[in-house]
Short mmCIF file of C-alpha atoms and ligand atoms in Angstrom, two decimals:
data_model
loop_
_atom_site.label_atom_id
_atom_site.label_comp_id
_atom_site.label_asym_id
_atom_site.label_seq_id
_atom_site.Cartn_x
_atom_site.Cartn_y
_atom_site.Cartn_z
CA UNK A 1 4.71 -68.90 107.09
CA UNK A 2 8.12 -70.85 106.63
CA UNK A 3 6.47 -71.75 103.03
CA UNK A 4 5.44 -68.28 102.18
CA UNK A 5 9.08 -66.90 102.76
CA UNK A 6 10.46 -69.90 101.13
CA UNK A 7 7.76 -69.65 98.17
CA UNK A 8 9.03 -65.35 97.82
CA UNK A 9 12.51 -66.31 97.89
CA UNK A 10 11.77 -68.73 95.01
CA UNK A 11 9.96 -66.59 93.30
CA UNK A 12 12.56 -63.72 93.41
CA UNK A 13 14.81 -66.50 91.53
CA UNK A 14 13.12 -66.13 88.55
CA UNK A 15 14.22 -65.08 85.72
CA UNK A 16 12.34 -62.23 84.08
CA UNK A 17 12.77 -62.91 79.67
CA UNK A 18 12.15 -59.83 78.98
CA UNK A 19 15.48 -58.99 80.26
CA UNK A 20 16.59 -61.04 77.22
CA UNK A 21 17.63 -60.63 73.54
CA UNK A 22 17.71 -63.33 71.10
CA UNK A 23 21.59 -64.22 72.17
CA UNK A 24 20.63 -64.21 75.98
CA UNK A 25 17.09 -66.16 74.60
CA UNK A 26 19.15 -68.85 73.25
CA UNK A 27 21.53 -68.90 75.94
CA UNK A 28 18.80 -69.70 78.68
CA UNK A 29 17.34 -72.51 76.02
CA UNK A 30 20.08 -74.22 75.63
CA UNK A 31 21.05 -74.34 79.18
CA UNK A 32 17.74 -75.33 80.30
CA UNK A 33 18.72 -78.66 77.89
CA UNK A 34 16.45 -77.43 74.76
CA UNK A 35 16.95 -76.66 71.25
CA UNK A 36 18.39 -73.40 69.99
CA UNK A 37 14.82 -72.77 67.94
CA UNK A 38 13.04 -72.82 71.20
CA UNK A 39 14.64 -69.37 71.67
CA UNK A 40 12.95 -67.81 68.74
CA UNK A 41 9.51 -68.78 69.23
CA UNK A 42 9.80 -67.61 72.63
CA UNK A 43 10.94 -63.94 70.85
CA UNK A 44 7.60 -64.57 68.58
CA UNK A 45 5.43 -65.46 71.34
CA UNK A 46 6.41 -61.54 73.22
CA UNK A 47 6.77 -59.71 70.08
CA UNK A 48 4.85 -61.06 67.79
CA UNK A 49 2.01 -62.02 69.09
CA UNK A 50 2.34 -60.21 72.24
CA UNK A 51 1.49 -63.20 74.79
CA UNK A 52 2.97 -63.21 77.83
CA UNK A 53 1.64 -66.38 79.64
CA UNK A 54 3.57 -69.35 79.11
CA UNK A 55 0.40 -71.62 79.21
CA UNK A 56 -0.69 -69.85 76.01
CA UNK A 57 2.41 -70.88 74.41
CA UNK A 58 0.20 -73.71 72.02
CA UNK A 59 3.85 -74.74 70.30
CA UNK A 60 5.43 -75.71 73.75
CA UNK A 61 5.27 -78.98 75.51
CA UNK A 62 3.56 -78.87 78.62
CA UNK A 63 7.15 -80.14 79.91
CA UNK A 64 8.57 -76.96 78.99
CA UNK A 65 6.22 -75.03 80.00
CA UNK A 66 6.01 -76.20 83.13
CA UNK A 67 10.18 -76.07 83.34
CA UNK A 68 9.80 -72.00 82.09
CA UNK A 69 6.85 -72.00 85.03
CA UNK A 70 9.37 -73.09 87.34
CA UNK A 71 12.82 -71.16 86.39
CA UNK A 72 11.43 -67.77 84.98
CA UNK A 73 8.23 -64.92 84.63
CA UNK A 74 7.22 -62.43 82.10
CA UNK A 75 6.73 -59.10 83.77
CA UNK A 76 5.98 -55.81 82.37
CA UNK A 77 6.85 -52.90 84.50
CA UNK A 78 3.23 -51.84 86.56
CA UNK A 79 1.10 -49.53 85.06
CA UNK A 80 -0.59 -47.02 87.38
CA UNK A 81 -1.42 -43.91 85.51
CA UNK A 82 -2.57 -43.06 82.26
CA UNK A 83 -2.57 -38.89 81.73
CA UNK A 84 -3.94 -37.04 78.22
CA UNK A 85 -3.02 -33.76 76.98
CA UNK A 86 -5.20 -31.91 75.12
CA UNK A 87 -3.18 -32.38 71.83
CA UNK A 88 -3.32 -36.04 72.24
CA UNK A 89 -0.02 -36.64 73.79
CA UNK A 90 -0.55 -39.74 76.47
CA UNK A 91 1.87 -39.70 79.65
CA UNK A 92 1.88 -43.75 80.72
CA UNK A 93 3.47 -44.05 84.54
CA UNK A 94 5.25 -46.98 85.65
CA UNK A 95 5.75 -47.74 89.44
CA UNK A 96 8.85 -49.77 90.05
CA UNK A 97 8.43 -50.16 94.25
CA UNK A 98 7.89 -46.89 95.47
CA UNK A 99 9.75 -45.23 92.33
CA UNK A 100 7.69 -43.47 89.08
CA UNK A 101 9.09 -43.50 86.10
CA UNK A 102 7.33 -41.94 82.74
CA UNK A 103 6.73 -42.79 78.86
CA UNK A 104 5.25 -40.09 76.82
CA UNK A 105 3.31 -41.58 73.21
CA UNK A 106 2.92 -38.85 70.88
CA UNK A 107 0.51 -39.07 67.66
CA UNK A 108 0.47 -37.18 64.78
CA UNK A 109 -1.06 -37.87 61.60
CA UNK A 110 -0.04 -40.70 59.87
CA UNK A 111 2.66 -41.83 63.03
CA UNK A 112 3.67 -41.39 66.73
CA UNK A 113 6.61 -41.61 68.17
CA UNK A 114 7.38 -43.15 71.83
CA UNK A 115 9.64 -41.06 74.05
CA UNK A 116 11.02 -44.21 76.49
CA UNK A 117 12.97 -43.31 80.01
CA UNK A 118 16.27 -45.20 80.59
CA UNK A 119 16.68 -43.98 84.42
CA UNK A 120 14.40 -43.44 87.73
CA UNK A 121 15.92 -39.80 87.90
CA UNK A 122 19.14 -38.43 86.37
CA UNK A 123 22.65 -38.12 88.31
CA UNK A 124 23.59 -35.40 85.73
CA UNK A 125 21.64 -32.28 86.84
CA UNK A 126 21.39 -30.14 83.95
CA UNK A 127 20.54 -27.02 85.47
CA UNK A 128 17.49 -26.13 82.94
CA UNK A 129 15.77 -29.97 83.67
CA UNK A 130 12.91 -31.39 86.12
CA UNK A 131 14.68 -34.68 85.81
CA UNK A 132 18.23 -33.39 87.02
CA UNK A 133 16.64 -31.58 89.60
CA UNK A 134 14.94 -34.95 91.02
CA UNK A 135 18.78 -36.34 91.49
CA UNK A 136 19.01 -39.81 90.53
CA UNK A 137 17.49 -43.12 92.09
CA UNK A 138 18.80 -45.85 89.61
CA UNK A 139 19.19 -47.57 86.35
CA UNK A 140 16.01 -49.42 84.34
CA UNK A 141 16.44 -53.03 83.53
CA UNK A 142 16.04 -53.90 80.15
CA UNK A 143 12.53 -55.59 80.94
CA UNK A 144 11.72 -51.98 82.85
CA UNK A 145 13.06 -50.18 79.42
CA UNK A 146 11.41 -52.89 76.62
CA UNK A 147 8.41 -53.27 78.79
CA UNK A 148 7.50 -49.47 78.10
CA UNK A 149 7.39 -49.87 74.34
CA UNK A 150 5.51 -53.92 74.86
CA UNK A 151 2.71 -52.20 76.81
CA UNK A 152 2.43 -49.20 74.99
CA UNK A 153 2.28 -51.13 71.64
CA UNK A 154 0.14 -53.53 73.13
CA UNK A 155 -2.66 -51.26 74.73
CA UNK A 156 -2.87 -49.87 71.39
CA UNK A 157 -3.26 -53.05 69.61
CA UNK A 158 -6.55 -53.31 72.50
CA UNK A 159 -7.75 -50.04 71.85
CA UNK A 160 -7.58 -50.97 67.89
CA UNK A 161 -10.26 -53.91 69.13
CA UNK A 162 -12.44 -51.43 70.36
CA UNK A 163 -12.14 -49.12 67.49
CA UNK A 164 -10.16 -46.76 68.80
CA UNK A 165 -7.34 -46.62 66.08
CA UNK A 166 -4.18 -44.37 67.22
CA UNK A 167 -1.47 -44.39 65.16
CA UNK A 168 0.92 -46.77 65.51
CA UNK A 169 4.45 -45.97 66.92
CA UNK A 170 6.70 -45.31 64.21
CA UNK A 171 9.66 -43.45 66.27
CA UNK A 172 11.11 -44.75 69.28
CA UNK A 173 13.50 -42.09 71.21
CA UNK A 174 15.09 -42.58 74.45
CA UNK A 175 14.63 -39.02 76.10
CA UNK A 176 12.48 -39.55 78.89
CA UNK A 177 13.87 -39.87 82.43
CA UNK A 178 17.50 -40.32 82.36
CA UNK A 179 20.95 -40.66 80.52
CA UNK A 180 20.89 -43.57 78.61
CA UNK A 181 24.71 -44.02 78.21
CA UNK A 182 24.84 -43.86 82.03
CA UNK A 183 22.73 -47.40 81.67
CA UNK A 184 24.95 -48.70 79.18
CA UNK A 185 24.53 -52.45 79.42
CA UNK A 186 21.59 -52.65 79.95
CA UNK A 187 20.36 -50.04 76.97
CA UNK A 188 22.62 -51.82 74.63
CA UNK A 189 20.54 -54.90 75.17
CA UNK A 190 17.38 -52.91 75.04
CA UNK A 191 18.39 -51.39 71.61
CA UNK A 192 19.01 -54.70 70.42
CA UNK A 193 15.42 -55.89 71.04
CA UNK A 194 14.13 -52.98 69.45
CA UNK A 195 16.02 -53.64 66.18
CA UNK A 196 15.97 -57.49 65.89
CA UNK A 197 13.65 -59.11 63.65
CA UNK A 198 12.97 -61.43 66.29
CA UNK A 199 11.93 -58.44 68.37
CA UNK A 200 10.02 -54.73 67.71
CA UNK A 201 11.81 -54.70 64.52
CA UNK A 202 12.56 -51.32 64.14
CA UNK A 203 14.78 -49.39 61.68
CA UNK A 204 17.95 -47.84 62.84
CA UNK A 205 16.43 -45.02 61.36
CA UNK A 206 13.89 -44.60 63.20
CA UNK A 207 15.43 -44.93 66.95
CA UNK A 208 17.39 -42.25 68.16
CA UNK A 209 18.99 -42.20 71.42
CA UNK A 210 19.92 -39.57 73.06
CA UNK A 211 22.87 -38.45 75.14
CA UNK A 212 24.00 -35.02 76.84
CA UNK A 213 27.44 -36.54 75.82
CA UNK A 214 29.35 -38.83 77.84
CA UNK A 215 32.35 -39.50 75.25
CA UNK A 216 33.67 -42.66 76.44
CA UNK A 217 30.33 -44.15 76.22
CA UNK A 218 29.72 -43.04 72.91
CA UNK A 219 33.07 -44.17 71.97
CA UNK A 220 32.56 -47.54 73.33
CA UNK A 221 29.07 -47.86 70.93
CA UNK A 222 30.88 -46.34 67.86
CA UNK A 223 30.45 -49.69 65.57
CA UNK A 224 28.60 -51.46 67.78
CA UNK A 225 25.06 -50.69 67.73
CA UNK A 226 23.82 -48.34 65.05
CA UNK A 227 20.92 -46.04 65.31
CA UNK A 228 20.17 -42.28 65.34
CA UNK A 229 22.34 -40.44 68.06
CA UNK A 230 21.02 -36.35 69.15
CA UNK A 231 23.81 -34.93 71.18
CA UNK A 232 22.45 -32.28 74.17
CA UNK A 233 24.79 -29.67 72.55
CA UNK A 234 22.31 -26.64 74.20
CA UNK A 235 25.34 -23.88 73.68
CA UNK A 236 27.81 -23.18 71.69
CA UNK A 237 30.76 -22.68 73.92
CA UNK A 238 32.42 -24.29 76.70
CA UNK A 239 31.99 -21.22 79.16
CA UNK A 240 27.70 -21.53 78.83
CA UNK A 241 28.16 -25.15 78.65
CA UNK A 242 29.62 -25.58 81.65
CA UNK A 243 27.31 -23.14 83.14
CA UNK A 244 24.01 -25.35 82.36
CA UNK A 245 25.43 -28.66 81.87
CA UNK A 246 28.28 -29.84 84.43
CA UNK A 247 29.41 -32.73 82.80
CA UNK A 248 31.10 -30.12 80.34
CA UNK A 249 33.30 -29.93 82.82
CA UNK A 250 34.32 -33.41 82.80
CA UNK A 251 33.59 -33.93 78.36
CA UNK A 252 34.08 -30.65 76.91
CA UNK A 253 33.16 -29.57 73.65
CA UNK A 254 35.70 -30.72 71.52
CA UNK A 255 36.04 -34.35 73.25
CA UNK A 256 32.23 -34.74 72.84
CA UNK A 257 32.46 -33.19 69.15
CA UNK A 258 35.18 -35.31 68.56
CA UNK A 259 33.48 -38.82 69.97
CA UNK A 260 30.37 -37.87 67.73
CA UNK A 261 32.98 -38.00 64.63
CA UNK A 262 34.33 -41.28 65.15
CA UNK A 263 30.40 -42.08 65.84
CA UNK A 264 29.30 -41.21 62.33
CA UNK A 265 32.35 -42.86 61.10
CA UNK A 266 30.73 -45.89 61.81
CA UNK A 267 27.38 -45.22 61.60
CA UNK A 268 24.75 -45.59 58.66
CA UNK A 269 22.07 -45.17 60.78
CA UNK A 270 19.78 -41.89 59.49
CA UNK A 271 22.05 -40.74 56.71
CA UNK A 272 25.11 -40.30 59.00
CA UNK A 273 23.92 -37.39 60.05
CA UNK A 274 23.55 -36.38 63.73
CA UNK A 275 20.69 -33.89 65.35
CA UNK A 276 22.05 -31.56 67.29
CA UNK A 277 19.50 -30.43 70.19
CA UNK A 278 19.84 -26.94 71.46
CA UNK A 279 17.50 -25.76 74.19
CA UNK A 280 16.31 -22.16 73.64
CA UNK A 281 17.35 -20.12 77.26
CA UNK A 282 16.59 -16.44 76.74
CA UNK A 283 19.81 -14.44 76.83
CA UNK A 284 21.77 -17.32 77.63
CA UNK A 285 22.68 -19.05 74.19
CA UNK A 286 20.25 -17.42 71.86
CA UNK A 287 21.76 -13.98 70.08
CA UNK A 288 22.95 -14.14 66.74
CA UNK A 289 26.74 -14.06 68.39
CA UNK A 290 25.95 -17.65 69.84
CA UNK A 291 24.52 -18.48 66.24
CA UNK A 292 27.51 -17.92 65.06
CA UNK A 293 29.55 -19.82 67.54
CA UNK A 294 27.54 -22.75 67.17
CA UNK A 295 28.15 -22.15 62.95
CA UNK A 296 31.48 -22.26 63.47
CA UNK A 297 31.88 -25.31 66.12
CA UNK A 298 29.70 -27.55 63.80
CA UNK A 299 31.06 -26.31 60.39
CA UNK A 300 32.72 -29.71 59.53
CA UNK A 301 29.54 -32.06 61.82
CA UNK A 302 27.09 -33.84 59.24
CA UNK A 303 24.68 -32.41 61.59
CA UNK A 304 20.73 -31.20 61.64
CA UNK A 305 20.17 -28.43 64.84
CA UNK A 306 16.87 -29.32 66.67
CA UNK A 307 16.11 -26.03 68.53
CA UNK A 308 13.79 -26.68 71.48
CA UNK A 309 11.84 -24.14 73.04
CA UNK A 310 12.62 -24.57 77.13
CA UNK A 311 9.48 -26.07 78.66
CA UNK A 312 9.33 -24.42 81.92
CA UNK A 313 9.73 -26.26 85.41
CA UNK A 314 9.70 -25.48 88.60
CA UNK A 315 12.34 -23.01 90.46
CA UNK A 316 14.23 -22.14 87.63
CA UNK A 317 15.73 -18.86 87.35
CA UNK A 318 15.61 -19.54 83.23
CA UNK A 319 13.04 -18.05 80.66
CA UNK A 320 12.34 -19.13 76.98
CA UNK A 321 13.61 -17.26 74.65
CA UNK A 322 10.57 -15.41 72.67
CA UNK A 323 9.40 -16.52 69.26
CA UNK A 324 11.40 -13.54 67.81
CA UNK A 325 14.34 -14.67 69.21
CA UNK A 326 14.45 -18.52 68.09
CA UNK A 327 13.22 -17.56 64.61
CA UNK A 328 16.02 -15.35 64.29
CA UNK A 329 18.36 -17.69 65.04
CA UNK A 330 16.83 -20.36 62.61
CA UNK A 331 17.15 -18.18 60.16
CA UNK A 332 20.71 -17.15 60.70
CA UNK A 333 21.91 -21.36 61.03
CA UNK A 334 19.46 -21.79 57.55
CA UNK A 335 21.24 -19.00 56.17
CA UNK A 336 24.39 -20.81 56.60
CA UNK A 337 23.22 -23.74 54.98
CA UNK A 338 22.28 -26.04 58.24
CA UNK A 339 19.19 -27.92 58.53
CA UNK A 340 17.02 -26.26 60.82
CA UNK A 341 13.91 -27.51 62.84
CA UNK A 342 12.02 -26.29 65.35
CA UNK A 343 10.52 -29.05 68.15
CA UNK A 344 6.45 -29.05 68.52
CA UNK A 345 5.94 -28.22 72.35
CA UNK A 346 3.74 -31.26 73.22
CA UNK A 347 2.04 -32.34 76.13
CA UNK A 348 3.41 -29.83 78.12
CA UNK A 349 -0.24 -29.30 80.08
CA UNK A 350 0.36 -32.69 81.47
CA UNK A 351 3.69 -31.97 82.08
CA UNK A 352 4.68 -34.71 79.38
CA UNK A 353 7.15 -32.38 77.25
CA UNK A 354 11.30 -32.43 77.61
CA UNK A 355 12.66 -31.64 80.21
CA UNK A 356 9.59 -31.89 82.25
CA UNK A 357 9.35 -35.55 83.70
CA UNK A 358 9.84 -35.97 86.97
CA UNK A 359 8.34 -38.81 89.24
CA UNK A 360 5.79 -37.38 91.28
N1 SAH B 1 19.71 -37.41 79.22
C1 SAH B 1 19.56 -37.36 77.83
C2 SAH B 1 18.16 -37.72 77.36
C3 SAH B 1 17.00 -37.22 78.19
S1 SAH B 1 16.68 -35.50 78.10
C4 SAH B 1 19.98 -36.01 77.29
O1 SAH B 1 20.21 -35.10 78.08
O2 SAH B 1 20.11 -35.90 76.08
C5 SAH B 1 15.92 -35.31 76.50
C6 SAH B 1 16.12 -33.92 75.89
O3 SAH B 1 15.31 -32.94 76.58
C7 SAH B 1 17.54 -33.41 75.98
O4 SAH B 1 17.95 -32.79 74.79
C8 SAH B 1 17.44 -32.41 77.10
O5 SAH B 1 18.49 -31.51 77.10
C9 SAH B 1 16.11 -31.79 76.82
N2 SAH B 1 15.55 -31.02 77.93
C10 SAH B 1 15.78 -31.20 79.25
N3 SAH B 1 15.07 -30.31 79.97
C11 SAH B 1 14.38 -29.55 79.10
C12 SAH B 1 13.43 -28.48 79.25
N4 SAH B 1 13.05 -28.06 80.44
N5 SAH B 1 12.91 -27.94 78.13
C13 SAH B 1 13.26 -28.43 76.90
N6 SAH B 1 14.13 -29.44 76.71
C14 SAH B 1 14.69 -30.00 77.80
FE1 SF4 B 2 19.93 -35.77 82.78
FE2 SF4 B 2 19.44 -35.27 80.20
FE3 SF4 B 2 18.13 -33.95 82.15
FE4 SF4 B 2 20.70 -33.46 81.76
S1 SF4 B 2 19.04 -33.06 80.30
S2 SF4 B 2 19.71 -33.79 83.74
S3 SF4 B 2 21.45 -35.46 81.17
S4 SF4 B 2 18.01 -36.13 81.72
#
């Protein structure tokens, strides 16, 4: 008994690498007295090759292994549910303890893109999302936020085995569960590992992140790390913004407007331009009056408008605008000379679409 307690408290020691990127990698190598390369093989071995058991590791010693054996693990977050819409788009769950949390894959043609959560739950409570309304339970670790896109990447590399060829994530976006810039440490280092060569490898163009707008936190990345940012803009005045997002109240338009500035000022990442994302509330923010609003407020934004249909959720007083009403509005921005698109509803049978994951 004495052993068992003493054998859990060991193990709870351990330290989990995928909690690392290649600076934290090379820290723990060196300390543990080896050589700075160590640190990169070690990337290659989990993103590369995607092996996660150190005895597989054919270019370390069995000395080291049996040192990393000793001092640290390689745990992925635990898989318990796998859910398919009828348009292809696959809901993966996570339990961490007693908590869900959700990553939506979504194929098209020729690419998917992964839609990664960054929080059990959301402490922002945006009045038109399932996530706000499921209050917030706490941040990811990076392993619990890298260990979304390793599985997901790596079930599809199985399935390829088997024949079953799905395309290949292209797009990574972090707009599951959660406000990523409430996480901000431990994001950074997740967006890190997604970028490096030595990890997923991704192009800054092709990872957006984003943020209903907490300015100091965007602020603080301005120059730091560089990828695509999407702002939850959703109206185009202070009054309705306050009204459906409360951390208005705190960031109002201008400060956010103004962080996203000194963003792109540093930022090469997708053209320096932003997406704006502006969820479609009937007779809340969608008559040609609020078009013109928003014309006016991002007049001097390098900006593209994502307009996203609302995907319903439970006890909410909102409706979606109609089809009328959003292509109206299109129009009007286009008119104006904005880029305009319209987001696909997907997955929304399986409850997979934005807005609507909540841990059940
Ligand atoms: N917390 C971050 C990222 C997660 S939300 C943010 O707010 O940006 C991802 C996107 O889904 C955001 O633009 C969010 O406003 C939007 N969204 C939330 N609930 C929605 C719903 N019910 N229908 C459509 N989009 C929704
Ligand atoms: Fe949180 Fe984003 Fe949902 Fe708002 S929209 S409650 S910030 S997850």
């Amino acid at each position: 008994m004495l052993q068992e307690i003493f054998l859990k408290k060991n193990q709870k020691k351990k330290i989990n690498l995928l909690d690392f990127d290649l600076t934290k990698m090379t820290n723990f190598f060196l300390k543990m007295g080896e050589k700075k390369f160590r640190a990169i093989q070690m990337m290659e071995w989990i993103y590369k090759k995607y092996c996660i058991k150190f005895n597989k590791m054919s270019n370390f010693s069995n000395t080291l292994k049996n040192k990393l054996n000793s001092t640290s693990i390689i745990v992925l977050p635990k898989y318990v549910k796998k859910i398919k819409s009828l348009d292809g788009t696959i809901k993966w769950n996570f339990l961490f303890n007693t908590e869900f949390i959700e990553t939506i894959y979504i194929p098209e043609k020729k690419r998917a893109t992964l839609c990664i959560s960054s929080q059990v739950g959301c402490v922002l409570k945006c009045g038109f999302c399932a996530t706000g309304q499921l209050g917030y339970t706490r941040n990811l670790q990076v392993s619990e936020i890298i260990g979304q896109i390793w599985f997901v990447i790596n079930k599809l590399n199985q399935y390829k085995l088997k024949n079953l060829i799905l395309p290949t994530i292209t797009n990574i976006v972090m707009m599951g569960m959660g406000e990523p810039l409430l996480n901000l440490k431990n994001v950074i280092i997740a967006i890190n590992i997604i970028l490096s060569k030595y990890g997923f490898n991704f192009s800054k163009n092709k990872v957006t992140l984003s943020t209903s707008g907490i300015v100091p936190a965007i602020n603080k990345i301005a120059g730091k790390i560089d990828i695509s940012l999407a702002i939850s803009l959703h109206a185009p005045n202070n009054h309705i913004r306050n009204m459906i997002m409360p951390i208005n109240k705190v960031y109002n338009i201008n400060l956010l407007l103004l962080s996203v500035k000194n963003y792109l000022s540093k930022s090469t990442a997708n053209r320096g331009i932003v997406t704006i994302e502006y969820v479609m509330l009937l007779n809340i923010n969608d008559s040609l009056h609020h078009a013109k609003e928003l014309v006016c407020l991002l007049k001097d934004i390098p900006c593209k408008i994502n307009l996203i249909p609302w995907n319903p959720i439970k006890n909410s007083l909102y409706k979606c605008s109609t089809y009328n009403r959003i292509i109206n509005f299109s129009n009007y921005l286009k008119n104006k000379n904005f880029i305009v698109t319209i987001r696909k509803n997907r997955g929304s049978d399986i409850n997979a679409a934005c807005g609507q994951l909540i841990s059940k």
